[in-house]
Amino acid sequence: MSAANRAPVELAKAYRLLNHGPTVLVSAAHDGRANVMAAAWNMPLDFDPPKVAVVLDKSTFTRGLIEGSGEFVLNVPCRAQAGLTVAVGSTSGRDEDKIATLKIATAPGSVVAAPLVEDCVAWLECRRLPQPALEAAHDLFLGEVVAAWADPRAFSNGRWHFDDEALRTIHHVAGGAFMAIGEAFKAG
Amino acid sequence: MSAANRAPVELAKAYRLLNHGPTVLVSAAHDGRANVMAAAWNMPLDFDPPKVAVVLDKSTFTRGLIEGSGEFVLNVPCRAQAGLTVAVGSTSGRDEDKIATLKIATAPGSVVAAPLVEDCVAWLECRRLPQPALEAAHDLFLGEVVAAWADPRAFSNGRWHFDDEALRTIHHVAGGAFMAIGEAFKAG
């Protein structure tokens, strides 16, 4: 799999796609259905092999697709996709096919069956690491990153560089209020 | 407990202090020792009662203090503290008393014994929710937030507002490379 704006990220550096705390879109597919949801509650969990943690509420249709398929993608949306991020967070795939209704362009994952949401700035293809007790008690899902990609206009050589305002990652606070990521600086 | 730049945050809105993905300082105290470490890998885990998840490597001295005391604080540092954030992430409390060596000003927690790092912009006092298997396998710790505070110059009425550049939250990528949080906007 390859696309104009999608270049591979080495797995040992995949954590850098999430390390600064962006809100993500979680996508999954199972048994002929696919869906996309928004998730601010995500974080890296390990470096190499890279792992992630994400909170998936029991009410979400995507959670069932992940339980069924054992796979998901964390897509990192950019400022140009803030409206889409709110939209997928405001409806349920249980009630309608969000990908069709919202005309979300997707591409097949390279390793997992879950779709990649086009025009995001990074993608982490993940295999679920089943934790039934943790999932039931805390809605907390763990995954191993099996492939990672980034838009080289925003991330290359292991670093984010946001020359284009529309490509900045977005960080949800509450109720559709976001902050874009800001100025890069070096400390220490 | 109260201080000029520390106002209470209602517990149901405490998740908003972490929702946008800032790097935090984790502080803990036990048996006459106290320590502070940096942790980019943190996230909210629930709304009300608010809970958090944070990754604490086995090598960290702070982890032992949390295991011993069952308490910790997630302090949200601001841009003016980026150097401190790198400094506490570069040495171990096992080898030296970081709080003394780095002259870190602290205040007592209001509910927990762990210290609050002064001049941060938010603080979440937490009680560990013990998960021995998860902690052992994935270094993943869960906590319930029992008190929350924010600097009203940066967060009030449930919203961040960064008029002062020095008070912006910081988001670590790797190796001392940070991004400050940027422009606020409303979507959807």
PDB file of C-alpha atoms in Angstrom, chain A residues 38-114:
ATOM      1  CA  ALA A  38     -13.090   9.729  17.536  1.00  0.00           C
ATOM      2  CA  ALA A  39     -10.907   9.102  20.599  1.00  0.00           C
ATOM      3  CA  ALA A  40      -9.021  11.730  22.555  1.00  0.00           C
ATOM      4  CA  TRP A  41      -8.106   9.131  25.167  1.00  0.00           C
ATOM      5  CA  ASN A  42      -5.160   7.367  23.595  1.00  0.00           C
ATOM      6  CA  MET A  43      -1.455   7.074  24.314  1.00  0.00           C
ATOM      7  CA  PRO A  44       1.670   5.113  23.423  1.00  0.00           C
ATOM      8  CA  LEU A  45       2.286   2.155  25.722  1.00  0.00           C
ATOM      9  CA  ASP A  46       5.655   0.852  24.557  1.00  0.00           C
ATOM     10  CA  PHE A  47       8.479   1.654  22.155  1.00  0.00           C
ATOM     11  CA  ASP A  48       9.564  -1.525  20.362  1.00  0.00           C
ATOM     12  CA  PRO A  49       7.514  -3.440  19.543  1.00  0.00           C
ATOM     13  CA  PRO A  50       5.323  -0.348  19.693  1.00  0.00           C
ATOM     14  CA  LYS A  51       2.088  -0.654  21.593  1.00  0.00           C
ATOM     15  CA  VAL A  52      -0.792   1.720  22.232  1.00  0.00           C
ATOM     16  CA  ALA A  53      -3.669   2.109  24.672  1.00  0.00           C
ATOM     17  CA  VAL A  54      -7.058   3.587  23.781  1.00  0.00           C
ATOM     18  CA  VAL A  55     -10.368   3.968  25.593  1.00  0.00           C
ATOM     19  CA  LEU A  56     -13.384   2.635  23.672  1.00  0.00           C
ATOM     20  CA  ASP A  57     -16.748   3.122  25.295  1.00  0.00           C
ATOM     21  CA  LYS A  58     -19.093   0.160  25.391  1.00  0.00           C
ATOM     22  CA  SER A  59     -21.683   2.135  23.436  1.00  0.00           C
ATOM     23  CA  THR A  60     -19.444   2.428  20.372  1.00  0.00           C
ATOM     24  CA  PHE A  61     -20.068   0.301  17.311  1.00  0.00           C
ATOM     25  CA  THR A  62     -16.349   0.385  16.518  1.00  0.00           C
ATOM     26  CA  ARG A  63     -15.562  -1.494  19.732  1.00  0.00           C
ATOM     27  CA  GLY A  64     -17.583  -4.474  18.543  1.00  0.00           C
ATOM     28  CA  LEU A  65     -15.780  -4.442  15.193  1.00  0.00           C
ATOM     29  CA  ILE A  66     -12.440  -4.507  17.022  1.00  0.00           C
ATOM     30  CA  GLU A  67     -13.563  -7.326  19.292  1.00  0.00           C
ATOM     31  CA  GLY A  68     -14.663  -9.246  16.221  1.00  0.00           C
ATOM     32  CA  SER A  69     -11.666  -8.620  13.983  1.00  0.00           C
ATOM     33  CA  GLY A  70      -8.884  -8.138  16.537  1.00  0.00           C
ATOM     34  CA  GLU A  71      -7.606  -5.187  14.524  1.00  0.00           C
ATOM     35  CA  PHE A  72      -7.923  -1.413  14.389  1.00  0.00           C
ATOM     36  CA  VAL A  73      -6.210   1.685  13.035  1.00  0.00           C
ATOM     37  CA  LEU A  74      -5.436   4.872  14.943  1.00  0.00           C
ATOM     38  CA  ASN A  75      -5.650   7.625  12.334  1.00  0.00           C
ATOM     39  CA  VAL A  76      -4.234  11.033  13.353  1.00  0.00           C
ATOM     40  CA  PRO A  77      -6.469  13.710  11.830  1.00  0.00           C
ATOM     41  CA  CYS A  78      -5.328  17.228  11.020  1.00  0.00           C
ATOM     42  CA  ARG A  79      -6.942  20.612  11.419  1.00  0.00           C
ATOM     43  CA  ALA A  80      -8.609  20.365   8.040  1.00  0.00           C
ATOM     44  CA  GLN A  81     -10.438  17.324   9.432  1.00  0.00           C
ATOM     45  CA  ALA A  82     -11.698  18.820  12.694  1.00  0.00           C
ATOM     46  CA  GLY A  83     -15.247  18.946  11.357  1.00  0.00           C
ATOM     47  CA  LEU A  84     -15.028  15.300  10.341  1.00  0.00           C
ATOM     48  CA  THR A  85     -13.651  14.421  13.789  1.00  0.00           C
ATOM     49  CA  VAL A  86     -16.653  16.032  15.468  1.00  0.00           C
ATOM     50  CA  ALA A  87     -19.034  14.450  12.957  1.00  0.00           C
ATOM     51  CA  VAL A  88     -17.817  10.884  13.519  1.00  0.00           C
ATOM     52  CA  GLY A  89     -17.935  11.532  17.256  1.00  0.00           C
ATOM     53  CA  SER A  90     -21.550  12.688  17.085  1.00  0.00           C
ATOM     54  CA  THR A  91     -23.245   9.721  15.434  1.00  0.00           C
ATOM     55  CA  SER A  92     -23.056   5.955  15.862  1.00  0.00           C
ATOM     56  CA  GLY A  93     -22.171   3.407  13.205  1.00  0.00           C
ATOM     57  CA  ARG A  94     -24.884   1.315  14.767  1.00  0.00           C
ATOM     58  CA  ASP A  95     -27.476   3.678  13.319  1.00  0.00           C
ATOM     59  CA  GLU A  96     -25.949   4.464   9.959  1.00  0.00           C
ATOM     60  CA  ASP A  97     -22.942   3.692   7.775  1.00  0.00           C
ATOM     61  CA  LYS A  98     -20.869   6.745   8.761  1.00  0.00           C
ATOM     62  CA  ILE A  99     -18.244   6.105   6.105  1.00  0.00           C
ATOM     63  CA  ALA A 100     -20.900   6.281   3.395  1.00  0.00           C
ATOM     64  CA  THR A 101     -23.045   9.024   4.942  1.00  0.00           C
ATOM     65  CA  LEU A 102     -20.125  11.313   5.688  1.00  0.00           C
ATOM     66  CA  LYS A 103     -18.381  10.343   2.421  1.00  0.00           C
ATOM     67  CA  ILE A 104     -15.180   9.452   4.268  1.00  0.00           C
ATOM     68  CA  ALA A 105     -12.459   8.446   1.821  1.00  0.00           C
ATOM     69  CA  THR A 106     -10.583   5.371   3.016  1.00  0.00           C
ATOM     70  CA  ALA A 107      -7.797   3.133   1.805  1.00  0.00           C
ATOM     71  CA  PRO A 108      -7.127  -0.474   2.774  1.00  0.00           C
ATOM     72  CA  GLY A 109      -4.708  -1.106   5.602  1.00  0.00           C
ATOM     73  CA  SER A 110      -1.407  -2.684   4.599  1.00  0.00           C
ATOM     74  CA  VAL A 111      -1.478  -5.346   7.323  1.00  0.00           C
ATOM     75  CA  VAL A 112      -4.864  -5.068   9.019  1.00  0.00           C
ATOM     76  CA  ALA A 113      -8.311  -5.159   7.472  1.00  0.00           C
ATOM     77  CA  ALA A 114      -9.333  -1.895   9.157  1.00  0.00           C
TER      78      ALA A 114
END
